[in-house]
Short mmCIF file of C-alpha atoms in Angstrom, two decimals:
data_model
loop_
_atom_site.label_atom_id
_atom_site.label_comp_id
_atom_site.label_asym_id
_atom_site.label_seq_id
_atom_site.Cartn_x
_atom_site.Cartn_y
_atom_site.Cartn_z
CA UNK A 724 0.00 0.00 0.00
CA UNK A 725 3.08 2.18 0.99
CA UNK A 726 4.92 1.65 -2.65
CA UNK A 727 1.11 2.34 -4.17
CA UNK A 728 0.50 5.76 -2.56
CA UNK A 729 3.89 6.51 -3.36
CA UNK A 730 3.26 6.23 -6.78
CA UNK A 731 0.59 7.47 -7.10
CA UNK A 732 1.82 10.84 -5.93
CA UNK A 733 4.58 10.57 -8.34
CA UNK A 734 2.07 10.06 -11.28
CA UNK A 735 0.33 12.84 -10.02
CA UNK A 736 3.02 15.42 -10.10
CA UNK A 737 3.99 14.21 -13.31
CA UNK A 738 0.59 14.79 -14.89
CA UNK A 739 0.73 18.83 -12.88
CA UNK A 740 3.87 18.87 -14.69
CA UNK A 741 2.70 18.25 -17.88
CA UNK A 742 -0.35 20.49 -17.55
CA UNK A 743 1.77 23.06 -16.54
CA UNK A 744 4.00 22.57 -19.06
CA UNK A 745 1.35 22.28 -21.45
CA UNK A 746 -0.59 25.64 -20.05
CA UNK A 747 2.81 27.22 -20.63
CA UNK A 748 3.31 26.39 -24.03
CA UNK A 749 -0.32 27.58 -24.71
CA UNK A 750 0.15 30.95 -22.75
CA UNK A 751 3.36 31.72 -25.36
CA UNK A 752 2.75 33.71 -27.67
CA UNK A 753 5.25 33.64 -30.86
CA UNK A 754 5.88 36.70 -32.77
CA UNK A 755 8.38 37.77 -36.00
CA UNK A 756 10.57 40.65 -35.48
CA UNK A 757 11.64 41.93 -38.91
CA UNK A 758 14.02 44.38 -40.63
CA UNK A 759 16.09 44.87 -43.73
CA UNK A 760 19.70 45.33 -42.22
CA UNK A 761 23.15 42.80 -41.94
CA UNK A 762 23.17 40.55 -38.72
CA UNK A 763 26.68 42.45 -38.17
CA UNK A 764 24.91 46.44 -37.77
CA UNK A 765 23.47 47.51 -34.13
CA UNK A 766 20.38 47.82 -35.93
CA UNK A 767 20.24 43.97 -35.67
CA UNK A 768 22.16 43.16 -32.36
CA UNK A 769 20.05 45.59 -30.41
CA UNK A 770 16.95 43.99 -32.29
CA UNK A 771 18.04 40.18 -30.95
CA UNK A 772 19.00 41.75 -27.54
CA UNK A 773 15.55 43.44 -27.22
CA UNK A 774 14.06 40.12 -28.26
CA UNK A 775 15.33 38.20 -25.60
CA UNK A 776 14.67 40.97 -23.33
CA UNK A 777 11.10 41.44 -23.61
CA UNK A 778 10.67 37.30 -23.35
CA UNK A 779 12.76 38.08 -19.68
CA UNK A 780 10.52 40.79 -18.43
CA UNK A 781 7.56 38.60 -19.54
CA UNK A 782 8.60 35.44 -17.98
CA UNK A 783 9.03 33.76 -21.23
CA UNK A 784 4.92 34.41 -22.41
CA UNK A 785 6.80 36.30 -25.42
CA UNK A 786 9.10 34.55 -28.06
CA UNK A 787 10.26 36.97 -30.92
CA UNK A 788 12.17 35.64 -33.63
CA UNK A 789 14.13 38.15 -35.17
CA UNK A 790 14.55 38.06 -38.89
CA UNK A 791 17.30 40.25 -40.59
CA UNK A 792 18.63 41.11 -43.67
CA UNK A 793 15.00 41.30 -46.10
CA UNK A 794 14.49 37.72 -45.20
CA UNK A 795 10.54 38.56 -44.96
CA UNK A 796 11.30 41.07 -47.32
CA UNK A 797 12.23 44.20 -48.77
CA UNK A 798 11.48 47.30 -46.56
CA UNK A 799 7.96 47.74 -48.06
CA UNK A 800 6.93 44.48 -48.00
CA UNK A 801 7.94 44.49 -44.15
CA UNK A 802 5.83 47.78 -43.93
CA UNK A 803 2.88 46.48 -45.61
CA UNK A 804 3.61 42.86 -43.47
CA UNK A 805 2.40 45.17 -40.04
CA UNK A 806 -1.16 45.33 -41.64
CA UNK A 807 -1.43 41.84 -43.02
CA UNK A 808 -0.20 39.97 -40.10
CA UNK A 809 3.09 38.47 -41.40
CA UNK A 810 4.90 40.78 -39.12
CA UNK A 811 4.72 41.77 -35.71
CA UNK A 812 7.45 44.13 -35.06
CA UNK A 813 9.69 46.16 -37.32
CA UNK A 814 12.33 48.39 -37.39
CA UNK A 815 11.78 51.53 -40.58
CA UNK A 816 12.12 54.67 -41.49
CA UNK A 817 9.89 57.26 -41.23
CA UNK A 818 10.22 57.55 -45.19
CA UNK A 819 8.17 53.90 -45.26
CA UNK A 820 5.40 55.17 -42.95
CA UNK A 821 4.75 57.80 -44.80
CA UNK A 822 3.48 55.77 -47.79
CA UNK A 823 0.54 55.48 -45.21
CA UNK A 824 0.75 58.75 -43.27
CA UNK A 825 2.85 61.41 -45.63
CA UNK A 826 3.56 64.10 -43.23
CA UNK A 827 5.58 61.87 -40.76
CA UNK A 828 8.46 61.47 -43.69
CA UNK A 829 8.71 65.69 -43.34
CA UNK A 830 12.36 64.76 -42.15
CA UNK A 831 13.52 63.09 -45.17
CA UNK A 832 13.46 66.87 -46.70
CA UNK A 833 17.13 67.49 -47.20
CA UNK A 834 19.08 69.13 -44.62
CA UNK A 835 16.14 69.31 -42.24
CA UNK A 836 18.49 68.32 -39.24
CA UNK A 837 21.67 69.85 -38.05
CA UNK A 838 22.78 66.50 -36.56
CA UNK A 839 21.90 63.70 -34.82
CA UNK A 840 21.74 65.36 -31.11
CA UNK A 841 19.08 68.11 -33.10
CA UNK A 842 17.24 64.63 -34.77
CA UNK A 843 17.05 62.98 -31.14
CA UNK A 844 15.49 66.03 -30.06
CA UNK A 845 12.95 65.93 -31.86
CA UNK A 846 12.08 62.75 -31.34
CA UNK A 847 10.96 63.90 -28.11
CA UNK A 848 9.67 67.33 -29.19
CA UNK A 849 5.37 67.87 -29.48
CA UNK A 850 5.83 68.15 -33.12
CA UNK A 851 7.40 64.20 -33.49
CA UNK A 852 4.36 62.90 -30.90
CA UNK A 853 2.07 64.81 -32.93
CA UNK A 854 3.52 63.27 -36.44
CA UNK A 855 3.44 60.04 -34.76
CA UNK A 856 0.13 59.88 -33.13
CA UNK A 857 -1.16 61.02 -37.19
CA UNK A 858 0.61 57.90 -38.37
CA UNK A 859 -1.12 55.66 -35.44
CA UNK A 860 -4.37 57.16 -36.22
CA UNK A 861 -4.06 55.97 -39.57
CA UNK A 862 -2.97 52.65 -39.50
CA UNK A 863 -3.69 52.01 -36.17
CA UNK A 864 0.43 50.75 -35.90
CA UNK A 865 2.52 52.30 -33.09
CA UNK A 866 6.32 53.77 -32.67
CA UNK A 867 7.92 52.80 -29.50
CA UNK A 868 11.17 53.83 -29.88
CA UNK A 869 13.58 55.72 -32.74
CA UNK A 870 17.05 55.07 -33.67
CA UNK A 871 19.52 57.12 -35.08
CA UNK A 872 20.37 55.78 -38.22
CA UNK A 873 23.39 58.18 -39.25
CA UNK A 874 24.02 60.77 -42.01
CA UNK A 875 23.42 59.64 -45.61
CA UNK A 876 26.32 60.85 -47.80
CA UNK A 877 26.44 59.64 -51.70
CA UNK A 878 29.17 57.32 -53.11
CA UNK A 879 30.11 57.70 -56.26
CA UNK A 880 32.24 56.47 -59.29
CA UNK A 881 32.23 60.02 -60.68
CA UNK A 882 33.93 62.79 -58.46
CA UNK A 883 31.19 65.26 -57.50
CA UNK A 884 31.99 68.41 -55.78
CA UNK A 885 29.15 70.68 -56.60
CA UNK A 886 25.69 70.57 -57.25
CA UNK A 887 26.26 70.66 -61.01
CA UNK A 888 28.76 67.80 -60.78
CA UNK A 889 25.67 65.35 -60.26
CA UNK A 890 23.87 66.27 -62.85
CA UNK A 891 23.57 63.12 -65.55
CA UNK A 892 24.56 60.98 -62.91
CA UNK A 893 22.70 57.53 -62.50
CA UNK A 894 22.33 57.23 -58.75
CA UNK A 895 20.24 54.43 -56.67
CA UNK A 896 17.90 55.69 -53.96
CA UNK A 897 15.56 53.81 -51.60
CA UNK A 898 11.24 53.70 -53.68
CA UNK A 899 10.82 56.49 -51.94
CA UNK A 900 9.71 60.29 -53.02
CA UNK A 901 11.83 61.95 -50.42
CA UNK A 902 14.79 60.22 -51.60
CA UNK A 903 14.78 61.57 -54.63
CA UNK A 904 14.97 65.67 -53.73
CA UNK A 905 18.33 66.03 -53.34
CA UNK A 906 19.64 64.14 -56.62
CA UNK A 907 17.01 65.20 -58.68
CA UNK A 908 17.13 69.31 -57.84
CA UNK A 909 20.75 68.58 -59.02
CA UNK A 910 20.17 67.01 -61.88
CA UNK A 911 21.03 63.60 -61.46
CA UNK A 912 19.00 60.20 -62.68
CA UNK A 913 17.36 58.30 -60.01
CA UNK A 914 16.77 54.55 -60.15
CA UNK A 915 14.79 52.80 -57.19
CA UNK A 916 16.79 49.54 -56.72
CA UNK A 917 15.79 47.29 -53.88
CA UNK A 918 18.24 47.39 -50.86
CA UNK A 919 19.57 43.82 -51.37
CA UNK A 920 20.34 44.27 -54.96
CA UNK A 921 22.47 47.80 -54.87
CA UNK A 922 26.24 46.24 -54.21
CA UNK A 923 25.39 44.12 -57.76
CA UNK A 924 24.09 47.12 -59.76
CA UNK A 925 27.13 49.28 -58.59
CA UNK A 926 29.45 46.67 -59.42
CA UNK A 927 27.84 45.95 -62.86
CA UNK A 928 27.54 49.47 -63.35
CA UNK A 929 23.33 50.06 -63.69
CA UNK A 930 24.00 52.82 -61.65
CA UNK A 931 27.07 55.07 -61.24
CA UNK A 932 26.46 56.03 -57.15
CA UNK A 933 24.31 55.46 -54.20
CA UNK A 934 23.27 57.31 -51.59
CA UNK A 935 23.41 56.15 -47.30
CA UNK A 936 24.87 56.59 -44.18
CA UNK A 937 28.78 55.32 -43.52
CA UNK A 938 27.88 52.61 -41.20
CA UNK A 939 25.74 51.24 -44.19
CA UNK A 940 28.43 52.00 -46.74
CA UNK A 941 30.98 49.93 -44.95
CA UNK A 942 28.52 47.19 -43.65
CA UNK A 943 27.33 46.47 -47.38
CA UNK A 944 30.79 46.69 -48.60
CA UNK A 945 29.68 49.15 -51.57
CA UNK A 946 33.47 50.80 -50.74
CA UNK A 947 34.23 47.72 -52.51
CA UNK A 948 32.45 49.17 -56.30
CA UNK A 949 32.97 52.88 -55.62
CA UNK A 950 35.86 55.42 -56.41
CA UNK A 951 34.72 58.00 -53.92
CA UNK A 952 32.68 58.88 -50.88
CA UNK A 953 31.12 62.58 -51.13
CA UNK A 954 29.88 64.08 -47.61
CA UNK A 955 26.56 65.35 -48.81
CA UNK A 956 24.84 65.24 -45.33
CA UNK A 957 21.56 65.69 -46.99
CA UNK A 958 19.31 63.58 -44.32
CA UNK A 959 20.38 63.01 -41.01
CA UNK A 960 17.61 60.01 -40.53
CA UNK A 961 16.76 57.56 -37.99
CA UNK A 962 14.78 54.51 -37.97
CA UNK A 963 11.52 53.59 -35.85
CA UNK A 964 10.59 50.31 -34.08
CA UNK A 965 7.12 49.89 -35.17
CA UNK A 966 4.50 47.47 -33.36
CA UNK A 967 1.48 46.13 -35.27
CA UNK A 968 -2.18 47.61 -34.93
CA UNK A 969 -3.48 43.83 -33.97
CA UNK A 970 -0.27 43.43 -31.55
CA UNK A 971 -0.56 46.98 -29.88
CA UNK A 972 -4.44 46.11 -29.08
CA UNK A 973 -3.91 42.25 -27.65
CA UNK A 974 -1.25 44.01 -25.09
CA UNK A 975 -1.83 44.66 -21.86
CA UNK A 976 -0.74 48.13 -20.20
CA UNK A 977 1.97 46.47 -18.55
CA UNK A 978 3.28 44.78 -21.40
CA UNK A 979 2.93 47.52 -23.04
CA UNK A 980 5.44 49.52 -21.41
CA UNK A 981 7.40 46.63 -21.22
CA UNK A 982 7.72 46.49 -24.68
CA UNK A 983 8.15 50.47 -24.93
CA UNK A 984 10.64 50.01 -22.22
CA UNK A 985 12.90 47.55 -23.71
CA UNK A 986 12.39 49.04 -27.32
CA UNK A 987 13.53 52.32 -26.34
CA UNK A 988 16.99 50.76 -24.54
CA UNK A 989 17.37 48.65 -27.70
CA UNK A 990 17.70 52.07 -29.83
CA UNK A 991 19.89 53.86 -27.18
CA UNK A 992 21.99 51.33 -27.61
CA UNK A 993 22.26 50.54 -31.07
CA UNK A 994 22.33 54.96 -31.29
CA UNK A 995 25.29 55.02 -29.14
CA UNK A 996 27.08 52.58 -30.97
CA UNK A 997 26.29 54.13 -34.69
CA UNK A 998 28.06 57.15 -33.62
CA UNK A 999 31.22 55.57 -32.65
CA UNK A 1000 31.24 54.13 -35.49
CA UNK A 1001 30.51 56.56 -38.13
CA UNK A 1002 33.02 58.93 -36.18
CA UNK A 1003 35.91 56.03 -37.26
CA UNK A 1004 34.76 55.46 -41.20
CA UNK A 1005 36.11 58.46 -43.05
CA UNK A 1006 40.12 57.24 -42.00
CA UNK A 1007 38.45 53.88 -42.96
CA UNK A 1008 37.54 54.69 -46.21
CA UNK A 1009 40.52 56.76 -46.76
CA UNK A 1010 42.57 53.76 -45.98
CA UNK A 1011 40.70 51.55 -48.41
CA UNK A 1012 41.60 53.90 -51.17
CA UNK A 1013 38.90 56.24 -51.96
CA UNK A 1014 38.48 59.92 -51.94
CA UNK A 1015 36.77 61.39 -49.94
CA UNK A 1016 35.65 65.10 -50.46
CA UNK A 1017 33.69 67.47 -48.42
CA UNK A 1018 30.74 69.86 -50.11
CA UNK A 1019 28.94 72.88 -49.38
CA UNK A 1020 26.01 71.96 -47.95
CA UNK A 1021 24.46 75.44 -48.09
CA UNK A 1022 24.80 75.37 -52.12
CA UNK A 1023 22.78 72.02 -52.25
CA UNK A 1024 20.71 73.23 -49.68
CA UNK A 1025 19.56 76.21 -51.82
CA UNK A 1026 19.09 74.04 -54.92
CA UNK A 1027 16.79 71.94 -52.88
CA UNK A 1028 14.55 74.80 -51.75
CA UNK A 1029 14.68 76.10 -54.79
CA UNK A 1030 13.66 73.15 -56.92
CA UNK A 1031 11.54 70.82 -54.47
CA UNK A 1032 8.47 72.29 -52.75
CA UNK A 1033 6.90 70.47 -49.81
CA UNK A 1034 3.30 70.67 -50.91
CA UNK A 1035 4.71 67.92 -53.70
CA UNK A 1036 4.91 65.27 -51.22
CA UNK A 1037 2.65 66.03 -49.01
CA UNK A 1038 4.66 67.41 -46.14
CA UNK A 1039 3.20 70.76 -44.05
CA UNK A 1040 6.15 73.48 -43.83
CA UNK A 1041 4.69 74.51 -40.91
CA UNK A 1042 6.19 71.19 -39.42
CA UNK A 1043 9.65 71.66 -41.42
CA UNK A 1044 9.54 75.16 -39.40
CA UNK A 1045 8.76 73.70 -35.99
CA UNK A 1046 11.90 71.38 -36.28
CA UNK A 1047 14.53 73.76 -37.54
CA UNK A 1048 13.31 75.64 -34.34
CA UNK A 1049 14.23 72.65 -32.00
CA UNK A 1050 17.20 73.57 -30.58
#
């Protein structure tokens, strides 16, 4: 009778196991974690670190697989993923959301920030909650956190010095109508090549240049099909971590700020750790062999104004205004 009781307690602690284990299983919820960048950039280690974060705070009710590099796709497709469920989380630019909300991508107009201690603050300024809450009331997604991204600067097989110099010149830019202000009010031919496919249309030479931030020049190797690196500075941009409409709603409060939490450590991070290294990359790219020549930003500046209103992509000025006025 002993031996029996005994086992039957043992069965029956095995069986609370399994229910428990089972209950568990059913309580976690799996979600994808997508973005368009190398597994070597911040962008990506802070995106794997805030993964395993947020399934820490949550004692493990959260899984999020991260998925880099376009494997769910190229940046649109991840944008458009948010609405149709393939996606939970993803980490854009502001020039993406405003395919869905157009005043947001306001700071895509060239030269709109000094640098990125003027971009971060805006990105606690009324004017970026405003922008933001427009894009949540329209799609119903929300921003918990922005990144710095770094300074876009061209690359180039042509030298370019001036304004003029670009004009003619066939130049890649992200499917995007801010993009294309700078370039285009100097005269140069834009070609919307997908991320993924830009080091193989430089090196076959569809297009003569490209346009992104050091850290992005060096982590897709482009250095490797390009002559010479020209310090445009013409968008100081930043990336936000975007959470689905459908996600947002299922979360409680205290997840919710959970997930803000964690998102908005994720970016301080991977911001602190773009600056160091776009602060190193000029002597990098010096050292690989290409020249690289500084502009005058006020001349392409003026060409921009001159040639690219903001009424043609449906940014407000007033907005434009209230940034340059952040100090």
């Amino acid at each position: 009778m002993h031996v029996l009781k005994k086992l039957t307690i043992v069965l029956a602690a095995s069986a609370a196991a399994l229910m428990a284990a089972t209950t568990v299983g059913q309580a976690q919820t799996k979600l994808k974690w997508a973005h368009v960048y190398e597994t070597s950039e911040p962008f990506h280690t802070a995106s794997v670190w805030a993964a395993q974060e947020i399934n820490k705070r949550t004692s493990n009710r959260y899984a999020i697989d991260v998925y880099p590099a376009s494997q769910l796709g190229k940046e649109a497709d991840i944008n458009q993923g948010l609405s149709l469920g393939s996606v939970d989380i993803i980490i854009s630019g502001s020039s993406f959301a405003a395919k869905s909300y157009p005043p947001i991508g306001v700071t895509y107009y060239p030269y709109t920030f000094r640098d990125a201690d003027h971009l971060l603050a805006y990105t606690k300024s009324d004017v970026f909650k405003e922008l933001a809450k427009g894009y949540e009331d329209k799609t119903g997604h929300h921003i918990v956190a922005v990144t710095y991204y770094g300074v876009r600067h061209t690359s180039s097989n042509k030298p370019i010095k001036t304004c003029a110099d670009m004009k003619g010149l066939k130049i890649r830019v992200p499917d995007v109508p801010a993009y294309l202000a700078m370039p285009r009010a100097c005269g140069a031919n834009t070609a919307p090549i997908a991320f993924a496919e830009v080091y193989l249309a430089l090196q076959n030479g569809t297009v003569e240049a490209q346009e992104n931030p050091l850290t992005t020049i060096e982590a897709k190797k482009f250095y490797e099909v390009q002559k010479h690196i020209v310090l445009t500075g013409h968008i100081v941009d930043h990336l936000n971590t975007i959470i689905s409409a459908s996600l947002w709603k299922k979360l409680s409060d205290e997840d919710r700020k959970i997930f803000t939490d964690v998102a908005q450590e994720a970016s301080a991070k991977a911001t602190a750790e773009i600056k160091v290294n776009e602060a190193k990359l000029v002597d990098f790219f010096k050292e690989k062999g290409l020249t690289v020549t500084e502009i005058n930003k006020d001349e392409f500046r003026d060409a921009v104004l001159k040639n690219v209103s903001f009424e043609s992509f449906d940014y407000r000025k007033a907005d434009w205004d209230r940034i340059q006025a952040i100090k």
